[in-house]
Amino acid sequence: PTPWSALQILRCTSTRCAVLYDKKMSITDVAMNSGFSSLSAFNRTFKTVKACSPSDYRRQRESMVQALLMQG
């Protein structure tokens, strides 16, 4: 990857993207706090890195947490 795309990937995989776990923060806020200049750039990079959209990732994580809570 180019240096720019490597930086975008790093931003997307950094701990700053972990705030996707916090439903109180919008995905736009997550994108801006991660250093992206636009939501579309964040979505595009996130899809490249995680193979799903940020909102799908959030939903999948919520489903997984709910399943674990129901087991326990």
GROMACS .gro file of C-alpha atoms in nm:
model
   72
    1PRO     CA    1   0.000   0.000   0.000
    2THR     CA    2   0.098   0.361  -0.043
    3PRO     CA    3   0.204   0.557   0.265
    4TRP     CA    4  -0.133   0.738   0.263
    5SER     CA    5  -0.337   0.417   0.245
    6ALA     CA    6  -0.121   0.262   0.518
    7LEU     CA    7  -0.198   0.561   0.740
    8GLN     CA    8  -0.570   0.528   0.667
    9ILE     CA    9  -0.561   0.158   0.755
   10LEU     CA   10  -0.371   0.233   1.076
   11ARG     CA   11  -0.627   0.497   1.172
   12CYS     CA   12  -0.907   0.253   1.108
   13THR     CA   13  -0.756  -0.030   1.309
   14SER     CA   14  -0.627   0.185   1.591
   15THR     CA   15  -0.779   0.187   1.935
   16ARG     CA   16  -0.971   0.497   1.834
   17CYS     CA   17  -1.198   0.276   1.625
   18ALA     CA   18  -1.272   0.077   1.938
   19VAL     CA   19  -1.526   0.347   2.023
   20LEU     CA   20  -1.750   0.175   1.768
   21TYR     CA   21  -1.837  -0.038   2.068
   22ASP     CA   22  -1.993   0.267   2.234
   23LYS     CA   23  -2.339   0.310   2.082
   24LYS     CA   24  -2.363   0.658   2.230
   25MET     CA   25  -2.109   0.783   1.976
   26SER     CA   26  -2.222   0.815   1.616
   27ILE     CA   27  -2.019   0.652   1.342
   28THR     CA   28  -1.953   1.000   1.201
   29ASP     CA   29  -1.801   1.101   1.537
   30VAL     CA   30  -1.592   0.783   1.536
   31ALA     CA   31  -1.467   0.870   1.188
   32MET     CA   32  -1.377   1.226   1.281
   33ASN     CA   33  -1.211   1.120   1.608
   34SER     CA   34  -1.006   0.867   1.414
   35GLY     CA   35  -0.861   1.139   1.192
   36PHE     CA   36  -1.073   1.088   0.880
   37SER     CA   37  -1.187   1.400   0.697
   38SER     CA   38  -1.514   1.246   0.585
   39LEU     CA   39  -1.753   0.967   0.673
   40SER     CA   40  -1.726   0.824   0.321
   41ALA     CA   41  -1.346   0.794   0.349
   42PHE     CA   42  -1.384   0.618   0.684
   43ASN     CA   43  -1.652   0.381   0.551
   44ARG     CA   44  -1.445   0.295   0.244
   45THR     CA   45  -1.130   0.226   0.448
   46PHE     CA   46  -1.320   0.038   0.718
   47LYS     CA   47  -1.480  -0.189   0.456
   48THR     CA   48  -1.136  -0.259   0.309
   49VAL     CA   49  -0.988  -0.346   0.649
   50LYS     CA   50  -1.281  -0.524   0.817
   51ALA     CA   51  -1.475  -0.652   0.513
   52CYS     CA   52  -1.798  -0.489   0.637
   53SER     CA   53  -1.934  -0.142   0.701
   54PRO     CA   54  -1.888   0.023   1.042
   55SER     CA   55  -2.261  -0.004   1.112
   56ASP     CA   56  -2.262  -0.376   1.018
   57TYR     CA   57  -1.958  -0.428   1.240
   58ARG     CA   58  -2.137  -0.257   1.528
   59ARG     CA   59  -2.451  -0.466   1.477
   60GLN     CA   60  -2.251  -0.790   1.458
   61ARG     CA   61  -2.071  -0.703   1.780
   62GLU     CA   62  -2.400  -0.621   1.955
   63SER     CA   63  -2.547  -0.954   1.844
   64MET     CA   64  -2.241  -1.138   1.972
   65VAL     CA   65  -2.259  -0.963   2.309
   66GLN     CA   66  -2.631  -1.036   2.341
   67ALA     CA   67  -2.572  -1.404   2.261
   68LEU     CA   68  -2.301  -1.425   2.527
   69LEU     CA   69  -2.524  -1.256   2.784
   70MET     CA   70  -2.805  -1.500   2.713
   71GLN     CA   71  -2.570  -1.795   2.768
   72GLY     CA   72  -2.440  -1.672   3.096
   0.00000   0.00000   0.00000
